[in-house]
Short mmCIF file of C-alpha atoms and ligand atoms in Angstrom, two decimals:
data_model
loop_
_atom_site.label_atom_id
_atom_site.label_comp_id
_atom_site.label_asym_id
_atom_site.label_seq_id
_atom_site.Cartn_x
_atom_site.Cartn_y
_atom_site.Cartn_z
CA UNK X 1 0.00 0.00 0.00
CA UNK X 2 1.25 3.50 -0.83
CA UNK X 3 2.22 5.48 2.24
CA UNK X 4 0.81 8.99 1.96
CA UNK X 5 2.26 10.56 5.04
CA UNK X 6 5.00 9.82 7.58
CA UNK X 7 5.14 11.41 11.04
CA UNK X 8 8.38 10.95 12.93
CA UNK X 9 9.50 11.64 16.48
CA UNK X 10 9.29 10.35 20.04
CA UNK X 11 6.18 8.18 19.96
CA UNK X 12 4.11 6.37 22.57
CA UNK X 13 4.21 2.70 21.58
CA UNK X 14 3.22 -0.19 23.87
CA UNK X 15 3.74 1.81 27.04
CA UNK X 16 7.00 3.46 26.08
CA UNK X 17 8.16 6.66 24.43
CA UNK X 18 10.70 5.94 21.72
CA UNK X 19 11.75 7.24 18.34
CA UNK X 20 9.51 5.96 15.57
CA UNK X 21 8.25 6.76 12.11
CA UNK X 22 4.53 6.35 11.57
CA UNK X 23 3.31 5.59 8.05
CA UNK X 24 -0.24 6.65 7.28
CA UNK X 25 -2.47 5.77 4.37
CA UNK X 26 -6.16 6.56 3.90
CA UNK X 27 -6.46 7.76 7.47
CA UNK X 28 -5.09 4.56 8.95
CA UNK X 29 -1.70 3.74 10.49
CA UNK X 30 -0.16 1.17 8.13
CA UNK X 31 3.32 0.81 9.55
CA UNK X 32 5.33 1.87 12.60
CA UNK X 33 9.08 1.42 12.78
CA UNK X 34 12.49 3.02 13.16
CA UNK X 35 12.69 3.67 9.45
CA UNK X 36 9.68 4.00 7.21
CA UNK X 37 10.48 4.91 3.64
CA UNK X 38 8.24 6.69 1.18
CA UNK X 39 5.48 9.11 1.97
CA UNK X 40 4.63 12.15 -0.16
CA UNK X 41 4.60 14.17 3.02
CA UNK X 42 7.01 13.78 5.94
CA UNK X 43 6.63 15.57 9.25
CA UNK X 44 9.47 15.58 11.78
CA UNK X 45 8.13 16.80 15.11
CA UNK X 46 11.62 17.53 16.50
CA UNK X 47 13.31 16.18 19.60
CA UNK X 48 11.46 18.07 22.32
CA UNK X 49 7.95 16.84 21.60
CA UNK X 50 6.02 13.59 21.89
CA UNK X 51 3.33 11.85 19.84
CA UNK X 52 0.43 10.18 21.66
CA UNK X 53 -2.66 8.39 20.38
CA UNK X 54 -5.75 10.62 20.37
CA UNK X 55 -7.92 10.41 23.46
CA UNK X 56 -11.38 8.91 23.37
CA UNK X 57 -14.07 10.19 25.72
CA UNK X 58 -16.56 7.40 26.45
CA UNK X 59 -19.12 9.74 28.03
CA UNK X 60 -20.33 13.14 26.76
CA UNK X 61 -23.69 14.90 26.51
CA UNK X 62 -23.58 17.13 23.41
CA UNK X 63 -27.31 18.04 23.59
CA UNK X 64 -27.89 17.71 19.86
CA UNK X 65 -30.68 17.54 18.82
CA UNK X 66 -33.18 19.24 21.05
CA UNK X 67 -31.16 21.27 23.57
CA UNK X 68 -28.78 23.13 21.31
CA UNK X 69 -28.90 26.31 23.39
CA UNK X 70 -26.64 24.38 25.81
CA UNK X 71 -24.34 22.75 23.24
CA UNK X 72 -24.42 21.33 19.73
CA UNK X 73 -22.35 18.76 17.90
CA UNK X 74 -20.17 21.44 16.27
CA UNK X 75 -19.30 23.30 19.47
CA UNK X 76 -18.98 20.16 21.59
CA UNK X 77 -16.59 18.46 19.18
CA UNK X 78 -14.69 21.76 18.77
CA UNK X 79 -14.10 21.66 22.53
CA UNK X 80 -13.06 17.99 22.24
CA UNK X 81 -10.49 18.43 19.50
CA UNK X 82 -8.68 21.24 21.39
CA UNK X 83 -8.17 18.76 24.24
CA UNK X 84 -6.77 16.02 21.98
CA UNK X 85 -10.02 14.06 22.16
CA UNK X 86 -10.44 12.59 18.68
CA UNK X 87 -13.53 10.49 19.37
CA UNK X 88 -16.52 11.03 21.67
CA UNK X 89 -19.32 8.69 22.67
CA UNK X 90 -22.52 10.69 23.05
CA UNK X 91 -25.23 9.81 25.54
CA UNK X 92 -28.85 9.21 24.50
CA UNK X 93 -30.58 11.76 26.77
CA UNK X 94 -31.00 14.20 23.90
CA UNK X 95 -34.47 15.32 22.76
CA UNK X 96 -36.23 13.14 21.84
CA UNK X 97 -34.28 10.48 23.78
CA UNK X 98 -32.60 7.82 21.64
CA UNK X 99 -34.71 4.78 22.46
CA UNK X 100 -35.44 3.30 19.01
CA UNK X 101 -33.95 2.97 15.55
CA UNK X 102 -36.01 5.77 14.04
CA UNK X 103 -34.92 8.35 16.62
CA UNK X 104 -31.34 7.15 16.34
CA UNK X 105 -31.37 7.53 12.55
CA UNK X 106 -32.91 11.01 12.89
CA UNK X 107 -30.16 11.98 15.33
CA UNK X 108 -27.53 10.58 12.95
CA UNK X 109 -28.80 12.68 10.07
CA UNK X 110 -29.21 15.78 12.25
CA UNK X 111 -25.52 15.81 13.19
CA UNK X 112 -24.00 14.49 9.96
CA UNK X 113 -21.13 16.65 8.64
CA UNK X 114 -21.10 18.85 11.73
CA UNK X 115 -18.62 16.97 13.94
CA UNK X 116 -14.96 17.95 14.22
CA UNK X 117 -13.97 14.56 15.65
CA UNK X 118 -15.29 11.03 15.22
CA UNK X 119 -18.20 9.93 17.36
CA UNK X 120 -20.51 7.14 18.38
CA UNK X 121 -24.10 7.52 19.58
CA UNK X 122 -25.44 5.42 22.44
CA UNK X 123 -29.03 4.14 22.65
CA UNK X 124 -30.92 4.20 25.94
CA UNK X 125 -32.07 1.00 27.62
CA UNK X 126 -35.86 1.13 28.00
CA UNK X 127 -38.51 -1.41 28.75
CA UNK X 128 -39.39 -3.23 25.53
CA UNK X 129 -36.18 -2.09 23.79
CA UNK X 130 -35.42 -3.62 20.40
CA UNK X 131 -31.77 -4.22 21.27
CA UNK X 132 -31.02 -6.45 18.28
CA UNK X 133 -32.02 -3.75 15.78
CA UNK X 134 -30.11 -1.01 17.60
CA UNK X 135 -26.88 -2.91 18.35
CA UNK X 136 -25.15 -2.68 14.94
CA UNK X 137 -25.79 1.08 14.88
CA UNK X 138 -24.33 1.99 18.28
CA UNK X 139 -21.01 1.56 20.15
CA UNK X 140 -22.95 0.70 23.31
CA UNK X 141 -26.09 1.20 25.38
CA UNK X 142 -26.81 3.44 28.35
CA UNK X 143 -28.92 2.54 31.36
CA UNK X 144 -30.12 5.24 33.77
CA UNK X 145 -30.98 3.71 37.18
CA UNK X 146 -31.23 7.14 38.85
CA UNK X 147 -33.15 10.19 37.72
CA UNK X 148 -31.19 13.00 36.13
CA UNK X 149 -31.37 15.20 33.01
CA UNK X 150 -33.80 13.58 30.51
CA UNK X 151 -36.53 11.20 31.52
CA UNK X 152 -35.28 7.74 30.65
CA UNK X 153 -35.15 6.08 34.02
CA UNK X 154 -35.30 2.27 34.16
CA UNK X 155 -34.88 1.05 37.73
CA UNK X 156 -37.60 -1.51 38.55
CA UNK X 157 -36.23 -5.06 38.38
CA UNK X 158 -39.29 -6.49 36.55
CA UNK X 159 -38.61 -4.18 33.60
CA UNK X 160 -34.91 -3.55 33.95
CA UNK X 161 -33.66 -7.14 34.15
CA UNK X 162 -35.28 -8.45 30.92
CA UNK X 163 -34.22 -5.33 28.98
CA UNK X 164 -30.64 -5.52 30.23
CA UNK X 165 -30.56 -9.22 29.36
CA UNK X 166 -31.61 -8.38 25.78
CA UNK X 167 -29.03 -5.62 25.53
CA UNK X 168 -26.15 -7.75 26.84
CA UNK X 169 -27.10 -10.58 24.48
CA UNK X 170 -26.11 -8.32 21.58
CA UNK X 171 -22.47 -8.37 22.75
CA UNK X 172 -22.30 -4.59 23.06
CA UNK X 173 -21.21 -2.98 26.32
CA UNK X 174 -23.78 -1.25 28.51
CA UNK X 175 -22.75 1.88 30.42
CA UNK X 176 -24.74 2.58 33.56
CA UNK X 177 -25.64 5.65 35.56
CA UNK X 178 -25.52 3.59 38.74
CA UNK X 179 -27.57 5.38 41.39
CA UNK X 180 -30.55 3.39 42.65
CA UNK X 181 -33.49 5.81 42.37
CA UNK X 182 -35.23 4.17 45.34
CA UNK X 183 -32.48 5.58 47.57
CA UNK X 184 -32.56 9.10 46.13
CA UNK X 185 -34.55 11.68 48.06
CA UNK X 186 -36.12 14.75 46.46
CA UNK X 187 -36.04 17.11 49.47
CA UNK X 188 -35.28 20.82 48.96
CA UNK X 189 -31.59 21.63 48.44
CA UNK X 190 -29.57 24.81 48.97
CA UNK X 191 -26.01 23.62 48.45
CA UNK X 192 -23.96 20.63 47.32
CA UNK X 193 -24.08 19.17 50.86
CA UNK X 194 -27.89 18.99 50.62
CA UNK X 195 -27.57 17.42 47.18
CA UNK X 196 -25.20 14.84 48.67
CA UNK X 197 -27.67 14.13 51.50
CA UNK X 198 -30.35 13.45 48.88
CA UNK X 199 -28.10 11.18 46.82
CA UNK X 200 -26.10 9.08 49.33
CA UNK X 201 -23.27 6.70 48.46
CA UNK X 202 -25.64 3.81 49.28
CA UNK X 203 -27.54 4.66 46.08
CA UNK X 204 -24.37 3.95 44.07
CA UNK X 205 -23.55 0.83 46.04
CA UNK X 206 -27.05 -0.62 45.79
CA UNK X 207 -27.25 -0.04 42.05
CA UNK X 208 -23.93 -1.83 41.51
CA UNK X 209 -24.93 -4.60 43.95
CA UNK X 210 -28.18 -5.22 42.04
CA UNK X 211 -26.37 -5.38 38.69
CA UNK X 212 -23.74 -7.69 40.15
CA UNK X 213 -26.51 -9.94 41.49
CA UNK X 214 -27.98 -10.58 38.05
CA UNK X 215 -25.19 -9.80 35.57
CA UNK X 216 -21.83 -10.64 37.16
CA UNK X 217 -19.06 -10.87 34.56
CA UNK X 218 -21.11 -9.17 31.82
CA UNK X 219 -20.03 -6.35 29.54
CA UNK X 220 -21.18 -3.61 31.90
CA UNK X 221 -19.43 -0.29 32.47
CA UNK X 222 -20.10 1.68 35.64
CA UNK X 223 -19.97 5.39 34.74
CA UNK X 224 -18.68 8.16 37.02
CA UNK X 225 -17.71 5.99 39.99
CA UNK X 226 -17.66 8.28 43.04
CA UNK X 227 -16.50 6.02 45.90
CA UNK X 228 -13.64 3.55 46.44
CA UNK X 229 -16.21 1.07 47.80
CA UNK X 230 -18.25 1.34 44.59
CA UNK X 231 -15.05 0.83 42.62
CA UNK X 232 -14.27 -2.37 44.54
CA UNK X 233 -17.78 -3.71 44.03
CA UNK X 234 -17.72 -2.99 40.30
CA UNK X 235 -14.31 -4.60 39.87
CA UNK X 236 -15.33 -7.66 41.90
CA UNK X 237 -18.30 -8.10 39.54
CA UNK X 238 -16.02 -7.91 36.49
CA UNK X 239 -17.45 -4.60 35.29
CA UNK X 240 -15.34 -1.85 33.74
CA UNK X 241 -15.23 1.49 35.52
CA UNK X 242 -15.16 5.12 34.56
CA UNK X 243 -14.26 8.17 36.67
CA UNK X 244 -14.73 11.90 36.05
CA UNK X 245 -12.30 14.65 36.94
CA UNK X 246 -14.91 16.52 39.00
CA UNK X 247 -15.29 13.64 41.44
CA UNK X 248 -11.49 13.60 41.81
CA UNK X 249 -11.18 17.37 42.30
CA UNK X 250 -14.14 18.71 44.23
CA UNK X 251 -15.71 18.20 47.65
CA UNK X 252 -18.88 19.50 49.29
CA UNK X 253 -17.34 21.78 51.91
CA UNK X 254 -15.38 23.90 49.46
CA UNK X 255 -17.41 23.54 46.28
CA UNK X 256 -20.88 24.48 47.45
CA UNK X 257 -22.67 26.23 44.59
CA UNK X 258 -24.84 25.02 41.71
CA UNK X 259 -21.77 25.14 39.45
CA UNK X 260 -20.82 21.92 41.26
CA UNK X 261 -24.30 20.37 41.24
CA UNK X 262 -23.97 17.08 39.39
CA UNK X 263 -25.35 13.53 39.43
CA UNK X 264 -23.96 11.51 41.08
CA UNK X 265 -23.02 14.25 43.55
CA UNK X 266 -19.58 15.38 44.58
CA UNK X 267 -18.89 13.90 48.02
CA UNK X 268 -16.79 14.77 51.07
CA UNK X 269 -13.08 15.47 51.25
CA UNK X 270 -12.09 12.13 52.75
CA UNK X 271 -13.98 10.21 50.06
CA UNK X 272 -12.48 12.37 47.33
CA UNK X 273 -8.94 11.79 48.57
CA UNK X 274 -9.45 8.03 48.80
CA UNK X 275 -10.91 7.94 45.28
CA UNK X 276 -8.03 10.05 43.99
CA UNK X 277 -5.41 7.67 45.39
CA UNK X 278 -7.15 4.71 43.74
CA UNK X 279 -7.13 6.66 40.47
CA UNK X 280 -3.41 7.44 40.74
CA UNK X 281 -2.71 3.78 41.57
CA UNK X 282 -4.29 2.78 38.26
CA UNK X 283 -7.38 1.04 39.65
CA UNK X 284 -9.86 2.76 37.32
CA UNK X 285 -10.31 1.65 33.70
CA UNK X 286 -11.37 4.85 31.97
CA UNK X 287 -11.62 8.60 32.31
CA UNK X 288 -14.96 9.89 31.03
CA UNK X 289 -15.62 13.60 31.24
CA UNK X 290 -19.42 13.27 31.62
CA UNK X 291 -19.35 16.65 29.85
CA UNK X 292 -22.84 17.91 30.78
CA UNK X 293 -23.23 21.49 29.56
CA UNK X 294 -26.07 23.65 30.82
CA UNK X 295 -26.18 27.38 30.15
CA UNK X 296 -24.54 29.83 32.56
CA UNK X 297 -28.00 31.30 33.26
CA UNK X 298 -29.41 27.89 34.18
CA UNK X 299 -26.48 27.18 36.48
CA UNK X 300 -26.84 30.65 38.08
CA UNK X 301 -30.43 30.00 39.17
CA UNK X 302 -31.32 28.98 42.72
CA UNK X 303 -29.60 25.75 43.75
CA UNK X 304 -32.75 23.65 43.87
CA UNK X 305 -33.87 24.73 40.39
CA UNK X 306 -30.44 24.55 38.72
CA UNK X 307 -29.79 21.52 36.49
CA UNK X 308 -27.12 18.96 37.43
CA UNK X 309 -24.07 18.61 35.23
CA UNK X 310 -20.53 19.95 34.84
CA UNK X 311 -18.83 20.69 31.50
CA UNK X 312 -15.36 19.16 31.15
CA UNK X 313 -14.67 18.04 27.61
CA UNK X 314 -12.02 20.66 26.83
CA UNK X 315 -10.46 20.78 30.31
CA UNK X 316 -10.29 17.23 31.67
CA UNK X 317 -7.51 15.76 29.53
CA UNK X 318 -5.36 18.93 29.57
CA UNK X 319 -5.55 18.82 33.38
CA UNK X 320 -4.70 15.12 33.36
CA UNK X 321 -1.72 15.93 31.09
CA UNK X 322 -0.66 18.56 33.63
CA UNK X 323 -0.67 15.78 36.27
CA UNK X 324 1.59 13.83 33.91
CA UNK X 325 3.88 16.82 33.37
CA UNK X 326 4.13 17.44 37.11
CA UNK X 327 5.00 13.78 37.75
CA UNK X 328 1.80 13.05 39.69
CA UNK X 329 0.40 10.53 37.18
CA UNK X 330 2.42 8.15 34.98
CA UNK X 331 1.90 8.81 31.28
CA UNK X 332 1.05 5.11 30.86
CA UNK X 333 -1.92 5.53 33.21
CA UNK X 334 -3.19 8.54 31.27
CA UNK X 335 -2.95 6.82 27.88
CA UNK X 336 -4.44 3.61 29.20
CA UNK X 337 -7.43 5.31 30.81
CA UNK X 338 -8.08 7.86 28.07
CA UNK X 339 -7.04 6.15 24.82
CA UNK X 340 -6.43 2.40 24.96
CA UNK X 341 -9.19 1.25 27.31
CA UNK X 342 -12.10 3.37 26.01
CA UNK X 343 -11.37 2.25 22.44
CA UNK X 344 -10.88 -1.42 23.37
CA UNK X 345 -13.89 -1.56 25.70
CA UNK X 346 -16.24 -0.18 23.04
CA UNK X 347 -14.64 -2.05 20.14
CA UNK X 348 -13.31 0.95 18.21
CA UNK X 349 -10.12 0.73 16.14
CA UNK X 350 -8.46 3.71 17.77
CA UNK X 351 -6.45 4.49 20.90
CA UNK X 352 -3.09 2.93 19.95
CA UNK X 353 -0.25 3.81 17.64
CA UNK X 354 0.00 0.52 15.78
CA UNK X 355 -0.74 -0.79 12.28
CA UNK X 356 -4.45 -1.14 11.58
CA UNK X 357 -5.54 1.62 13.94
CA UNK X 358 -6.97 4.97 12.88
CA UNK X 359 -4.29 7.67 12.58
CA UNK X 360 -5.68 9.74 15.45
CA UNK X 361 -2.51 11.35 16.76
CA UNK X 362 -1.63 14.28 18.96
CA UNK X 363 1.61 16.10 19.59
CA UNK X 364 2.62 17.64 22.93
CA UNK X 365 5.43 19.84 24.11
CA UNK X 366 5.41 18.70 27.74
CA UNK X 367 7.44 21.76 28.81
CA UNK X 368 4.56 24.12 28.10
CA UNK X 369 1.88 24.52 30.69
CA UNK X 370 -0.81 27.18 30.69
CA UNK X 371 -3.74 28.37 32.79
CA UNK X 372 -7.26 27.54 31.70
CA UNK X 373 -9.03 30.68 30.47
CA UNK X 374 -12.78 30.04 30.47
CA UNK X 375 -13.38 32.72 27.81
CA UNK X 376 -11.23 30.77 25.38
CA UNK X 377 -13.04 27.44 25.75
CA UNK X 378 -15.23 26.32 22.85
CA UNK X 379 -18.27 24.82 24.57
CA UNK X 380 -21.42 26.81 23.95
CA UNK X 381 -22.27 26.68 27.67
CA UNK X 382 -19.79 29.48 28.40
CA UNK X 383 -18.83 28.47 31.95
CA UNK X 384 -16.47 26.04 33.66
CA UNK X 385 -15.37 25.36 37.23
CA UNK X 386 -11.79 24.92 36.00
CA UNK X 387 -10.78 28.52 35.21
CA UNK X 388 -7.24 29.25 36.43
CA UNK X 389 -6.19 25.61 36.78
CA UNK X 390 -2.91 24.58 35.14
CA UNK X 391 -3.20 22.50 31.99
CA UNK X 392 -1.13 21.10 29.12
CA UNK X 393 -2.93 21.36 25.78
CA UNK X 394 -1.86 19.49 22.63
CA UNK X 395 -0.10 21.50 19.97
CA UNK X 396 -1.24 19.39 17.02
CA UNK X 397 -4.23 17.05 16.77
CA UNK X 398 -4.98 14.73 13.85
CA UNK X 399 -8.15 12.81 13.16
CA UNK X 400 -7.55 9.92 10.73
CA UNK X 401 -4.38 11.62 9.51
CA UNK X 402 -6.00 15.02 8.91
CA UNK X 403 -4.62 17.92 10.93
CA UNK X 404 -7.52 19.47 12.83
CA UNK X 405 -5.51 21.54 15.35
CA UNK X 406 -2.16 23.21 14.66
CA UNK X 407 -0.30 25.39 17.21
CA UNK X 408 -3.26 24.85 19.51
CA UNK X 409 -5.73 26.43 17.06
CA UNK X 410 -8.41 24.75 14.97
CA UNK X 411 -7.43 24.63 11.31
CA UNK X 412 -9.56 21.75 10.06
CA UNK X 413 -13.05 21.00 8.94
CA UNK X 414 -16.02 19.02 10.24
CA UNK X 415 -14.76 15.65 9.00
CA UNK X 416 -15.97 13.65 12.00
CA UNK X 417 -17.57 10.29 11.20
CA UNK X 418 -19.88 7.99 13.05
CA UNK X 419 -17.81 5.00 14.20
CA UNK X 420 -20.86 2.80 13.62
CA UNK X 421 -21.63 4.09 10.12
O1 DOR P 501 -25.24 15.62 36.37
C1 DOR P 501 -25.59 14.97 35.39
N1 DOR P 501 -25.88 15.59 34.22
N2 DOR P 501 -25.66 13.64 35.46
C2 DOR P 501 -26.20 12.91 34.48
O2 DOR P 501 -26.27 11.72 34.60
C3 DOR P 501 -26.75 13.55 33.27
C4 DOR P 501 -26.09 14.84 33.05
C5 DOR P 501 -26.81 15.69 32.03
O3 DOR P 501 -27.15 15.18 30.97
O4 DOR P 501 -27.02 16.89 32.30
ZN1 ZN P 502 -24.77 9.73 34.63
ZN1 ZN P 503 -23.57 11.46 31.90
#
């Protein structure tokens, strides 16, 4: 096969950074080695930079269609690509919710040719779901056991268990918002501590316990794990696990306002610190941003009325890369949790720099750190709790060999494709 393009420099391959030349053809990596000849175009990144596989975010809410005042597929994927995220998996709580093939196909045509990175669209697990028809069209399914934005709760065993059985029989992975709605209280709230009182850790534990009781060892992914105990239960059941940055960063006594209102809730300092050490130790499978944009006006309303959700698509991975730069997190852990595992767990040919994988590549100068400036972020929601935090952004980002970001600025076009056609 003719090699169209060769990128050369210090490259992340099988857990190590070493000099390599990457041959690309038709958007795919075709060869990786010390010497790759040919290529109409050759790019030498120089000795001070590194090449990583693009990141894949297994959990975003881009609000398109139906809530595009908060975000749309163009703005959401613009935020993604500036963070080195070359593929996003979008949740089904859009309007109307993605519960059947017709709605899914409508959503696919609504966003076609508007994405700046590749994407997959989840379908929601509902009672009476036609899982067999949906499965070839989605990277996975999403089950909501606790109420949150969008009304697609499925938490009663009589309905949930047969639907989940049908979904898992397709072989696709099912991501779960694991908070048992029976243990969630709806009392009035004035701050994140009240929100935490209404959504106790037991809700997370009971949801995982119930899934483990019926579906141990199945292809289930527990989203936004908030407690070390929940993490242990999920791992013991053979489920994969996902963690957000906000549950690793924030705690109820310092982060009290509706900006930090999110489901599941942020918890107390001791819990946060214990979760963070498990994360650093490498006990979590994936980082998912759970990017949940709501407008600044909505988040500024009274606590009880404000919607739950924190935006994080453009800030999470740059802050993780700052942890890598500062020596707090091994680079192997970052690449495993943000590239290799999300792609492998959802069966997508990305996340590694190896022949046969999509040429989603990003280039970093790990000496350059900057402060997050909320005004410069690309999400339509216009707010972020991460202003002023240190971050390392990628200099160059490629999606299937096409340069989308150069010198940290978007220079591409909306070439994003659905990973499930
Ligand atoms: O806080 C949340 N916001 N949790 C969810 O599960 C959904 C999300 C949203 O879509 O706003
Ligand atoms: Zn959730
Ligand atoms: Zn979510």
